[in-house]
Coordinates of C-alpha atoms in Angstrom, one line a residue:
Chain A
M262 CA 145.4 351.9 8.6
S263 CA 147.8 351.7 5.7
F264 CA 150.6 349.1 5.5
E265 CA 153.1 351.9 5.7
T266 CA 151.5 353.3 8.8
I267 CA 151.5 349.9 10.5
L268 CA 155.2 349.5 9.6
N269 CA 156.0 352.9 11.1
D270 CA 153.8 352.5 14.2
P271 CA 156.0 352.9 17.3
G272 CA 154.0 350.4 19.2
T273 CA 154.5 347.7 16.5
Q274 CA 158.1 348.6 16.2
L275 CA 158.8 348.5 19.9
A276 CA 157.0 345.2 20.3
E277 CA 159.1 343.7 17.6
A278 CA 162.4 345.3 18.7
K279 CA 165.2 343.4 20.5
W280 CA 165.6 345.2 23.8
S281 CA 169.1 345.1 25.1
F282 CA 170.2 343.8 28.5
A283 CA 170.8 347.2 29.9
T284 CA 167.1 348.0 29.4
R285 CA 165.9 345.1 31.6
R286 CA 164.3 347.3 34.3
V287 CA 162.3 349.4 31.8
D288 CA 158.6 349.0 31.7
H289 CA 158.0 348.8 27.9
T290 CA 154.5 350.2 28.2
D291 CA 156.0 353.5 29.4
A292 CA 157.3 354.2 25.9
V293 CA 154.4 355.6 24.0
S294 CA 155.9 357.9 21.5
M295 CA 159.2 359.0 19.9
M296 CA 161.2 362.2 19.2
T297 CA 163.8 362.6 16.5
D298 CA 165.8 365.4 18.1
F299 CA 168.8 363.2 18.4
E300 CA 171.0 366.2 19.2
N301 CA 169.3 366.4 22.6
T302 CA 170.0 362.7 23.5
G303 CA 171.2 362.3 27.0
H304 CA 173.2 359.4 28.6
G305 CA 170.7 356.6 29.3
D306 CA 168.0 357.8 26.9
L307 CA 166.5 354.8 25.0
I308 CA 166.9 354.8 21.2
L309 CA 164.9 352.7 18.8
G310 CA 166.9 351.9 15.7
R311 CA 167.3 349.6 12.8
V312 CA 170.5 347.6 12.2
M313 CA 172.2 348.9 9.1
T314 CA 175.4 346.9 8.9
I315 CA 176.8 344.1 11.0
G316 CA 180.2 344.8 12.4
K317 CA 182.0 343.9 15.6
H318 CA 178.8 343.0 17.5
A319 CA 177.0 340.4 15.5
G320 CA 174.6 339.8 18.4
I321 CA 172.8 341.6 21.0
Q322 CA 172.4 340.6 24.7
L323 CA 168.7 340.6 25.4
A324 CA 167.0 341.7 28.5
S325 CA 166.0 338.1 29.1
G326 CA 169.6 337.1 29.5
R327 CA 169.9 335.4 26.1
R328 CA 172.1 336.4 23.2
S329 CA 170.3 337.0 19.9
E330 CA 172.0 337.1 16.6
L331 CA 171.6 340.4 14.7
F332 CA 170.5 340.7 11.1
T333 CA 170.4 343.8 8.9
G334 CA 167.0 345.4 9.3
D335 CA 166.5 344.2 12.9
L336 CA 164.8 346.7 15.2
V337 CA 166.8 347.2 18.5
V338 CA 166.3 349.3 21.6
L339 CA 169.5 350.5 23.2
P340 CA 170.4 353.2 25.7
C341 CA 172.7 356.0 24.5
A342 CA 175.9 355.9 26.5
A343 CA 179.7 356.2 26.3
R344 CA 182.0 353.2 26.4
Y345 CA 185.5 352.6 27.5
A346 CA 187.0 349.3 26.2
P347 CA 190.6 349.5 25.2
D348 CA 190.3 346.1 23.4
Q349 CA 187.3 347.3 21.4
F350 CA 186.1 350.9 21.3
E351 CA 186.2 354.2 23.1
G352 CA 182.8 355.8 22.3
I353 CA 180.9 358.9 23.4
A354 CA 177.2 359.3 24.2
E355 CA 176.1 361.0 21.0
I356 CA 173.6 359.9 18.4
D357 CA 174.3 360.7 14.7
P358 CA 170.9 360.7 13.0
N359 CA 172.5 359.2 9.9
G360 CA 173.9 356.2 11.7
A361 CA 175.0 355.4 15.3
D362 CA 177.5 352.9 16.5
M363 CA 176.7 349.9 18.6
L364 CA 179.4 350.2 21.2
A365 CA 178.6 347.1 23.3
G366 CA 176.5 344.0 23.0
G367 CA 174.6 344.5 26.2
G368 CA 173.3 347.9 25.2
C369 CA 175.3 351.0 24.4
L370 CA 174.7 353.2 21.4
G371 CA 176.9 356.2 20.7
K372 CA 179.7 357.3 18.5
V373 CA 183.1 355.6 18.2
R374 CA 186.0 357.9 19.0
A375 CA 188.8 355.3 18.9
R376 CA 188.9 351.7 17.8
N377 CA 191.4 348.9 18.6
E378 CA 193.0 348.1 15.3
R379 CA 192.3 344.4 15.8
V380 CA 188.6 344.7 16.0
K381 CA 186.1 345.2 13.2
P382 CA 184.3 348.5 12.8
P383 CA 181.1 348.7 15.0
T384 CA 177.7 347.5 14.0
R385 CA 175.8 350.5 12.7
V386 CA 172.3 351.3 13.7
L387 CA 170.0 353.8 12.0
P388 CA 168.2 355.7 14.7
I389 CA 164.4 355.9 14.4
G390 CA 163.6 357.7 17.5
R391 CA 164.2 358.6 21.0
L392 CA 161.6 356.9 23.2
T393 CA 159.3 359.2 25.2
N394 CA 156.8 358.6 27.9
R395 CA 153.2 359.9 28.5
A396 CA 154.7 363.1 29.8
G397 CA 156.6 363.6 26.6
T398 CA 160.0 363.3 28.2
A399 CA 162.7 360.9 27.2
V400 CA 162.5 357.3 28.6
N401 CA 165.8 357.1 30.5
L402 CA 167.3 354.2 32.4
A403 CA 167.7 356.5 35.4
D404 CA 163.9 356.5 35.7
Y405 CA 164.0 352.8 36.6
A406 CA 166.9 353.0 39.1
L407 CA 166.8 351.4 42.5
P408 CA 165.7 354.1 45.1
A409 CA 168.3 356.4 46.6
P410 CA 169.1 355.2 50.1
T411 CA 167.9 357.4 53.0
E412 CA 170.9 356.5 55.1
A413 CA 174.4 355.2 54.6
S414 CA 174.8 351.5 54.2
R415 CA 176.8 349.5 56.7
I416 CA 177.3 346.2 54.9
P417 CA 180.9 345.0 54.7
V418 CA 182.4 345.5 51.2
I419 CA 185.2 343.5 49.6
A420 CA 186.3 345.3 46.5
V421 CA 187.8 343.6 43.5
F422 CA 190.0 345.8 41.3
G423 CA 192.3 344.8 38.4
T424 CA 195.2 345.9 36.4
A425 CA 193.3 346.0 33.2
M426 CA 190.3 344.5 31.3
N427 CA 190.4 340.8 31.2
S428 CA 192.8 340.5 34.2
G429 CA 190.5 338.1 36.0
K430 CA 188.3 340.5 38.1
T431 CA 184.9 338.9 37.3
L432 CA 186.2 335.4 38.0
A433 CA 187.7 336.5 41.2
T434 CA 184.4 338.2 42.2
A435 CA 182.4 335.2 41.4
R436 CA 184.7 332.7 43.1
L437 CA 185.0 334.8 46.3
G438 CA 181.2 335.1 46.3
Y439 CA 181.0 331.3 46.0
G440 CA 183.5 330.8 48.8
L441 CA 181.5 333.0 51.1
R442 CA 178.2 331.5 50.1
Q443 CA 179.4 328.1 51.3
T444 CA 179.7 329.4 54.8
G445 CA 176.0 330.0 54.9
L446 CA 176.3 333.8 54.7
K447 CA 174.0 335.7 52.4
V448 CA 176.3 337.1 49.8
A449 CA 175.8 339.9 47.3
T450 CA 178.0 340.3 44.2
I451 CA 177.7 343.6 42.4
K452 CA 179.4 345.3 39.6
A453 CA 180.0 349.0 40.4
T454 CA 181.3 350.3 37.1
G455 CA 181.7 349.4 33.5
T456 CA 179.4 348.7 30.6
G457 CA 176.1 346.9 31.0
S458 CA 176.5 343.3 30.0
F459 CA 175.0 340.0 31.0
G460 CA 178.3 338.1 30.9
D461 CA 179.5 339.3 34.3
F462 CA 175.9 339.2 35.7
N463 CA 175.4 335.6 34.6
E464 CA 178.8 334.5 35.9
Y465 CA 177.9 335.9 39.3
E466 CA 174.5 334.3 39.2
D467 CA 175.9 330.9 38.4
T468 CA 177.6 330.8 41.8
G469 CA 174.3 330.8 43.6
V470 CA 174.9 334.0 45.5
H471 CA 171.8 335.6 47.0
Y472 CA 171.9 338.9 45.4
I473 CA 173.3 340.2 42.1
A474 CA 173.1 343.7 40.7
D475 CA 175.1 346.1 38.6
F476 CA 175.2 349.8 37.8
T477 CA 172.4 349.4 35.3
D478 CA 170.2 348.7 38.3
A479 CA 171.3 352.1 39.6
G480 CA 170.1 353.7 36.3
L481 CA 173.4 353.8 34.4
A482 CA 173.9 352.2 31.0
T483 CA 177.6 352.6 31.5
T484 CA 179.7 354.6 33.9
Y485 CA 182.2 356.0 31.4
M486 CA 182.3 359.8 31.5
V487 CA 179.7 359.8 34.3
P488 CA 180.5 362.3 37.1
L489 CA 182.0 360.6 40.2
P490 CA 179.2 361.7 42.6
R491 CA 176.6 360.0 40.3
I492 CA 178.7 356.8 40.3
K493 CA 179.1 356.9 44.1
N494 CA 175.4 357.4 44.4
G495 CA 174.8 354.4 42.2
I496 CA 177.1 352.3 44.3
E497 CA 175.2 353.3 47.4
R498 CA 171.9 352.4 45.8
L499 CA 173.3 348.9 45.1
L500 CA 174.7 348.5 48.6
A501 CA 171.5 349.6 50.2
D502 CA 169.5 347.2 48.1
A503 CA 171.8 344.4 49.1
E504 CA 171.2 345.3 52.7
R505 CA 167.5 345.4 52.1
H506 CA 167.8 341.9 50.8
E507 CA 169.4 341.0 54.2
C508 CA 172.8 340.2 52.7
D509 CA 175.8 339.8 55.1
V510 CA 178.5 340.9 52.7
V511 CA 179.1 342.5 49.3
V512 CA 181.8 341.5 46.9
M513 CA 182.0 344.4 44.5
E514 CA 183.8 344.4 41.2
V515 CA 185.2 347.7 39.8
A516 CA 185.7 347.5 36.1
D517 CA 188.8 348.0 33.9
G518 CA 192.2 349.0 35.3
L519 CA 193.5 351.3 38.0
F520 CA 194.2 354.1 35.5
Q521 CA 190.8 354.0 33.9
R522 CA 189.1 357.3 34.4
E523 CA 186.3 356.3 36.8
S524 CA 188.2 353.6 38.6
A525 CA 191.0 356.1 39.3
A526 CA 188.6 358.7 40.5
L527 CA 186.9 356.2 42.9
L528 CA 190.3 355.0 44.3
A529 CA 191.3 358.6 44.9
D530 CA 188.1 359.4 46.7
E531 CA 188.6 359.3 50.5
E532 CA 184.9 358.4 51.2
F533 CA 185.2 355.4 48.9
R534 CA 188.5 354.4 50.5
Q535 CA 186.8 354.4 53.9
R536 CA 183.9 352.3 52.6
I537 CA 186.1 349.5 51.3
G538 CA 186.8 346.9 54.0
A539 CA 189.1 344.6 52.0
M540 CA 190.5 344.4 48.5
V541 CA 191.4 341.7 46.1
F542 CA 193.5 342.8 43.2
A543 CA 193.4 340.9 39.9
C544 CA 196.6 341.1 37.8
G545 CA 197.5 340.0 34.4
D546 CA 201.2 339.3 35.2
A547 CA 203.9 339.9 37.8
V548 CA 205.0 343.2 36.4
A549 CA 201.5 344.5 36.3
A550 CA 201.0 343.3 39.9
A551 CA 204.2 345.1 41.1
G552 CA 203.2 348.4 39.3
G553 CA 199.5 348.1 40.4
V554 CA 200.4 347.4 44.0
H555 CA 202.8 350.4 44.0
E556 CA 200.0 352.6 42.7
L557 CA 197.5 351.3 45.2
R558 CA 199.9 351.8 48.1
R559 CA 200.5 355.4 46.9
L560 CA 196.7 355.9 47.2
G561 CA 196.6 354.4 50.6
Y562 CA 195.4 350.9 49.8
E563 CA 196.9 347.6 50.8
P564 CA 195.4 344.7 48.8
D565 CA 194.6 341.7 50.9
A566 CA 195.3 339.3 48.1
L567 CA 196.4 339.2 44.5
T568 CA 194.7 337.0 42.0
G569 CA 193.8 336.9 38.3
M570 CA 195.6 335.6 35.3
L571 CA 198.9 335.6 37.0
S572 CA 197.7 333.0 39.5
C573 CA 197.7 330.4 36.7
S574 CA 201.5 330.5 36.5
P575 CA 203.6 329.3 39.5
M576 CA 206.5 331.4 38.2
A577 CA 204.4 334.5 37.9
V578 CA 203.0 333.8 41.4
A579 CA 206.5 333.6 42.8
E580 CA 207.6 336.8 41.1
A581 CA 204.5 338.7 42.1
Q582 CA 204.7 337.6 45.7
A583 CA 208.4 338.5 45.9
A584 CA 207.8 341.9 44.3
T585 CA 204.8 342.9 46.4
G586 CA 204.9 340.7 49.6
I587 CA 201.2 340.0 49.0
R588 CA 199.9 336.5 48.7
V589 CA 198.6 335.4 45.3
M590 CA 195.4 333.3 45.5
T591 CA 194.1 331.0 42.8
K592 CA 190.5 330.8 41.9
G593 CA 190.3 327.6 43.9
E594 CA 191.6 329.3 47.0
L595 CA 189.1 332.2 46.6
S596 CA 186.4 329.5 46.4
D597 CA 187.5 328.0 49.7
P598 CA 185.1 329.0 52.5
G599 CA 188.0 329.2 55.0
E600 CA 190.0 331.5 52.8
A601 CA 187.0 333.6 51.8
M602 CA 186.0 334.0 55.4
A603 CA 189.5 335.2 56.3
I604 CA 189.1 338.0 53.7
L605 CA 185.7 338.9 55.0
R606 CA 187.1 339.0 58.5
R607 CA 189.6 341.6 57.4
A608 CA 186.8 343.5 55.7
T609 CA 184.7 343.5 58.8
R610 CA 187.6 344.6 61.0
S611 CA 188.6 347.4 58.6
H612 CA 185.0 348.5 58.4
A613 CA 184.6 348.6 62.1
E614 CA 187.8 350.6 62.5
A615 CA 186.6 353.0 59.8
C616 CA 183.3 353.5 61.6
T617 CA 185.0 354.1 64.9
A618 CA 187.4 356.5 63.2
T619 CA 184.6 358.6 61.7
S620 CA 182.2 358.4 64.7
Chain B
M22 CA 167.5 317.3 50.3
N23 CA 167.8 313.6 49.8
I24 CA 165.6 312.2 52.6
S25 CA 166.2 308.5 52.6
Y26 CA 164.2 307.1 55.5
P27 CA 163.0 307.8 59.0
L28 CA 165.1 306.1 61.6
N29 CA 164.0 304.1 64.6
D30 CA 162.0 306.9 66.1
C31 CA 162.1 306.6 69.9
K32 CA 158.8 305.4 71.2
A33 CA 158.6 308.0 73.9
S34 CA 159.8 310.8 71.6
T35 CA 157.7 313.2 69.6
S36 CA 160.7 314.2 67.5
R37 CA 161.4 312.8 64.1
V38 CA 164.7 311.3 62.9
T39 CA 165.5 311.6 59.2
M40 CA 168.5 310.7 57.3
V41 CA 169.7 313.3 54.7
T42 CA 172.6 313.2 52.3
G43 CA 174.5 316.2 51.0
V44 CA 177.5 316.5 48.7
C45 CA 180.7 318.3 49.0
E46 CA 184.0 318.2 47.1
N47 CA 185.3 315.2 48.9
G48 CA 182.1 313.2 48.3
P49 CA 178.7 312.6 49.9
I50 CA 178.0 313.2 53.5
S51 CA 175.0 311.8 55.3
A52 CA 173.5 312.9 58.6
Y53 CA 170.7 312.0 61.0
V54 CA 168.6 315.0 61.5
I55 CA 166.4 315.1 64.6
T56 CA 163.6 317.6 64.3
P57 CA 161.3 318.5 67.2
E58 CA 157.6 318.3 66.8
R59 CA 157.2 322.0 67.7
P60 CA 159.1 324.7 65.9
A61 CA 162.7 324.9 66.9
T62 CA 163.5 327.8 69.2
R63 CA 167.1 327.2 70.1
A64 CA 170.2 327.1 67.9
P65 CA 170.7 323.7 66.3
I66 CA 173.3 321.3 67.7
V67 CA 175.8 319.5 65.4
A68 CA 176.9 316.4 67.3
I69 CA 179.9 314.6 65.8
H70 CA 180.7 311.0 66.5
G71 CA 184.1 309.6 67.3
I72 CA 186.5 307.4 65.5
S73 CA 184.2 304.3 66.1
R74 CA 181.7 306.2 64.0
K75 CA 178.7 305.2 66.2
A76 CA 176.4 308.0 65.0
E77 CA 173.3 306.1 66.1
E78 CA 174.5 306.2 69.7
L79 CA 174.5 310.0 69.5
V80 CA 171.1 310.0 68.0
E81 CA 169.8 308.0 70.9
Q82 CA 171.3 310.2 73.5
F83 CA 170.5 313.5 71.9
Q84 CA 166.9 312.8 70.7
P85 CA 165.4 313.7 74.1
E86 CA 167.1 317.1 73.7
A87 CA 165.2 317.8 70.5
D88 CA 161.9 317.2 72.4
A89 CA 162.8 319.0 75.6
N90 CA 164.5 322.0 74.1
G91 CA 162.8 322.5 70.7
Q92 CA 166.2 322.0 69.1
V93 CA 167.2 320.5 65.8
I94 CA 170.1 318.0 66.2
I95 CA 172.3 317.1 63.3
V96 CA 174.4 314.0 63.6
P97 CA 176.8 313.7 60.6
V98 CA 177.9 310.2 59.6
F99 CA 181.5 310.2 58.3
D100 CA 181.6 306.8 56.7
K101 CA 185.0 305.2 56.6
A102 CA 185.2 304.8 52.8
T103 CA 184.6 308.5 52.0
W104 CA 186.0 310.0 55.2
P105 CA 189.0 307.8 56.4
V106 CA 190.2 310.9 58.2
F107 CA 187.5 313.3 59.6
Q108 CA 189.2 314.5 62.8
R109 CA 191.6 316.9 61.1
I110 CA 191.3 319.5 58.4
T111 CA 194.0 319.1 55.8
A112 CA 194.4 319.7 52.1
K113 CA 193.3 316.2 51.3
H114 CA 190.6 315.7 54.0
R115 CA 188.1 318.4 54.3
P116 CA 185.4 317.4 56.8
D117 CA 184.8 321.2 57.3
L118 CA 183.4 321.3 53.8
A119 CA 181.1 318.4 54.6
L120 CA 179.7 320.2 57.7
L121 CA 179.2 323.4 55.7
A122 CA 177.5 321.4 52.9
L123 CA 175.1 319.8 55.4
L124 CA 174.3 323.0 57.1
N125 CA 173.7 324.8 53.8
M126 CA 171.4 322.1 52.6
L127 CA 169.4 322.2 55.8
R128 CA 169.2 325.9 55.6
Q129 CA 168.0 325.8 52.0
D130 CA 165.3 323.4 53.0
R131 CA 164.4 325.5 56.0
V132 CA 165.1 322.7 58.5
I133 CA 167.4 325.2 60.3
G134 CA 167.3 328.9 60.1
S135 CA 170.0 330.4 62.2
K136 CA 173.5 331.0 60.9
R137 CA 175.1 329.8 64.1
V138 CA 175.1 326.3 65.5
N139 CA 176.2 324.8 68.7
L140 CA 179.0 322.2 68.1
F141 CA 179.5 319.0 70.1
G142 CA 182.0 316.3 69.3
F143 CA 183.1 313.2 71.2
S144 CA 186.6 311.9 70.9
G145 CA 187.6 312.2 67.2
G146 CA 184.5 314.3 66.7
A147 CA 185.7 316.7 69.3
Q148 CA 188.9 317.1 67.4
L149 CA 186.9 318.1 64.3
A150 CA 184.5 320.3 66.3
H151 CA 187.2 322.5 67.8
R152 CA 189.2 322.7 64.5
F153 CA 186.0 323.7 62.6
A154 CA 185.2 326.3 65.2
M155 CA 188.8 327.7 65.0
L156 CA 188.3 328.0 61.2
F157 CA 184.8 329.3 61.3
P158 CA 184.1 330.8 64.7
E159 CA 181.5 333.2 63.3
L160 CA 179.3 330.2 62.4
V161 CA 179.5 328.6 65.8
D162 CA 177.9 329.6 69.1
E163 CA 178.8 327.2 71.8
I164 CA 181.6 324.7 71.6
H165 CA 181.4 321.4 73.5
L166 CA 184.3 319.0 73.3
G167 CA 184.0 315.6 74.8
S168 CA 187.1 313.5 75.5
A169 CA 189.2 314.6 72.6
G170 CA 192.4 312.7 72.1
W171 CA 194.3 315.8 71.4
Y172 CA 193.9 319.4 70.4
T173 CA 195.2 322.1 68.0
L174 CA 196.6 324.6 70.5
P175 CA 196.6 328.3 69.8
L176 CA 200.4 328.4 69.9
P177 CA 202.3 329.8 66.9
N178 CA 205.5 328.0 67.8
L179 CA 204.0 324.5 67.3
P180 CA 203.4 323.3 63.7
Y181 CA 199.8 322.8 62.6
P182 CA 197.8 320.7 63.5
L183 CA 199.5 320.5 66.9
G184 CA 199.6 324.3 67.0
M185 CA 199.1 327.2 64.8
G186 CA 202.5 327.5 63.2
P187 CA 203.4 326.5 59.7
G188 CA 203.5 322.8 59.5
S189 CA 204.1 320.0 57.1
S190 CA 200.5 319.9 56.1
K191 CA 199.7 321.6 52.8
G192 CA 197.3 324.4 53.1
N193 CA 197.0 327.6 55.0
W194 CA 195.1 326.4 58.0
H195 CA 197.6 327.8 60.6
S196 CA 197.3 331.4 59.4
L197 CA 193.6 331.1 58.8
M198 CA 193.1 329.9 62.4
A199 CA 195.5 332.5 63.7
G200 CA 193.4 335.2 62.0
S201 CA 190.2 334.0 63.5
L202 CA 191.6 333.2 67.0
P203 CA 190.0 336.2 68.8
H204 CA 186.6 335.2 67.5
F205 CA 187.1 331.6 68.5
L206 CA 188.3 332.5 72.0
N207 CA 185.2 334.7 72.4
R208 CA 182.9 331.6 72.3
P209 CA 181.9 329.5 75.2
I210 CA 184.3 326.5 75.2
R211 CA 183.3 323.6 77.4
V212 CA 185.5 320.5 77.6
Y213 CA 184.3 317.2 79.2
V214 CA 186.3 314.1 80.0
G215 CA 185.8 311.1 82.3
T216 CA 187.9 311.0 85.4
D217 CA 188.9 307.5 84.5
D218 CA 189.6 308.2 80.8
T219 CA 193.3 307.6 81.5
A220 CA 194.0 304.6 79.4
Q221 CA 196.6 305.0 76.8
D222 CA 194.6 302.9 74.3
E223 CA 195.3 302.4 70.6
A224 CA 193.0 305.2 69.6
L225 CA 194.9 307.7 71.6
R226 CA 197.5 309.4 69.5
R227 CA 200.9 309.4 71.1
D228 CA 204.2 310.9 70.0
P229 CA 207.0 312.5 72.1
L230 CA 206.2 316.1 71.2
L231 CA 202.5 315.6 71.7
N232 CA 202.9 313.9 75.0
Q233 CA 205.4 316.5 76.2
V234 CA 203.1 319.4 75.3
Q235 CA 199.7 318.1 75.9
G236 CA 200.2 315.2 78.4
D237 CA 199.9 311.4 78.3
T238 CA 196.2 310.9 78.9
R239 CA 192.9 312.5 77.7
V240 CA 192.3 313.9 81.2
E241 CA 195.7 315.5 81.3
R242 CA 195.3 316.9 77.8
A243 CA 191.9 318.3 78.5
E244 CA 193.2 320.0 81.7
R245 CA 196.1 321.5 79.9
Y246 CA 193.9 322.6 76.9
V247 CA 191.4 324.4 79.1
S248 CA 194.1 326.0 81.1
L249 CA 195.8 327.3 77.9
I250 CA 192.6 328.5 76.4
A251 CA 191.7 330.4 79.6
R252 CA 195.2 332.0 79.6
C253 CA 194.8 333.1 76.0
Q254 CA 191.4 334.6 76.8
I255 CA 192.8 336.5 79.7
E256 CA 195.8 337.7 77.6
M257 CA 193.4 339.0 74.9
G258 CA 191.2 340.7 77.5
L259 CA 188.3 338.4 76.8
P260 CA 185.9 336.8 79.3
V261 CA 187.2 333.4 80.4
T262 CA 184.7 330.9 79.0
A263 CA 186.8 327.8 78.9
R264 CA 185.6 325.3 81.4
L265 CA 186.5 321.7 82.2
E266 CA 183.8 319.3 83.4
L267 CA 185.1 316.1 84.9
L268 CA 182.7 313.2 84.6
E269 CA 183.0 311.1 87.7
N270 CA 184.1 307.5 87.2
C271 CA 183.7 307.6 83.4
V272 CA 186.0 306.0 81.0
H273 CA 186.3 306.7 77.2
D274 CA 182.8 305.7 76.5
F275 CA 180.2 308.1 75.1
G276 CA 177.3 306.1 76.4
Q277 CA 178.7 305.9 79.9
C278 CA 179.6 309.6 79.9
C279 CA 175.9 310.3 79.1
T280 CA 174.1 307.9 81.4
E281 CA 176.5 308.0 84.3
G282 CA 178.3 311.2 83.8
G283 CA 175.3 313.4 82.8
L284 CA 177.1 314.6 79.7
I285 CA 174.0 315.7 77.8
Q286 CA 172.6 317.5 80.8
L287 CA 175.9 319.4 81.3
I288 CA 175.8 320.5 77.6
R289 CA 172.3 321.8 78.1
T290 CA 172.9 323.4 81.5
P291 CA 176.5 323.9 82.6
R292 CA 177.1 323.5 86.3

């Protein structure tokens, strides 16, 4: 075998490649060949590529949970997917054979449609091939999803929404999970929507909760531009799996802000509204809290607590409480088992009422 | 689990007594854990000592229960240095976190399995027992209160910790307890007091409002508490589970309540 053949051997390349976090459920041995018909790439298809230039993402989040620095020439495996991140990129799930854009460090390759002017251009990746299995079809994250449930889950769900990215949702989810865990309950924390990343995953895991999962476990690299029924199906898969793991309660983070496409669609969905027992709303500031609560009330939701960045400022807390009439809780209060249990109690009551109403 | 040493295992007993130490935000918390020889079949009992902190006395009295009932008994030791106040739950003093930390540690180590425990407390321990149960009723099965000095009453017009209204104490306890009240009242609540526990000793808290609302002695306070709990249960349409057991000729003495008043037997098998 020539040196060139070895260099271009898919097996060798895949073994050397850095597999992104979003691919963590994939059995590498399933990828036996490649296709270069990139125009047919679908959401979740795995792409082997070589780093051309380093831009915004100078590192990749590995499936092992470790960050690896990227160098020009590195081989990477990333799923093709769209991304919504107002502070970075908006990107679509398309692969340009001459160079694709790395839209997220956890694994998301596509094409930038809009870029925040404060961030660098994306890291560019030269696509080598679309991975295929023994049947000759694309290796897709959906093939490794948790099974679809046979019946509706019943586990109580506390949803965590926010006014925007970085409003404090992940911290709120983690701390509420921690507060509940201290009572001896088996707690699941899951991320329902967003872009596959180990940051949130690891933050949940650090709290010692019993079960952690995100939408990538439901076969989605990201949820941006994914139809609502598929997202809801993904959430049900995660809830059912939490139930299978004998958890007592799920704390579920929904990414980005209320107006983000998928978050807004979920909030407007009656079935979803019935499924949510309690809600914690993370807000950046008092004005965002007032506007967000107004929007939530318009949709028929009443948050059980406000939290997030605004909870750091006593003045913002006072303003938000005056404007909304809803208590603002700090991360310390969310971590308190008594407070966390009170939120769960409301979730359980609402869930029971919803079940009664629909039965 | 930090197992330090086996205690003076009772000669006639087949159970084992071990001391464990857990940690919560307020500091370390130790406990004697009595484990039966055969696998436990009943919910564990957490038995909390009074203000004199004689945990060993509880171990001695409860150890036969572990043998007879196949029950794990947990006797926390609230040492004075770390836990100057353990009867009440306040922003500064969080004995509830200590109990949760102990239970979680024992669950992790598979010493106990069930989520719910039976709670017993004597005197100051009964104060903590009923306040913990009011805050976390879902984690408690039976509530047994022996000779408490006073109680947090399910009345919104009295400030916490006397009642469940806003009080001077920092924290949100009053509203948390108000939110969990139906769950608390749905539990079996047994109150025990010696018929002669009428001395207004130094350990008995007295102030005009407390005396007016709850009475002057532990007996009076226990009677009024049980009567109020029963009334609240009726008003909420719940079965009346509150019951007062008077221990004939007993004073404020845990040992006497057990040996002469049959306290432990009453906890196991109510009359």
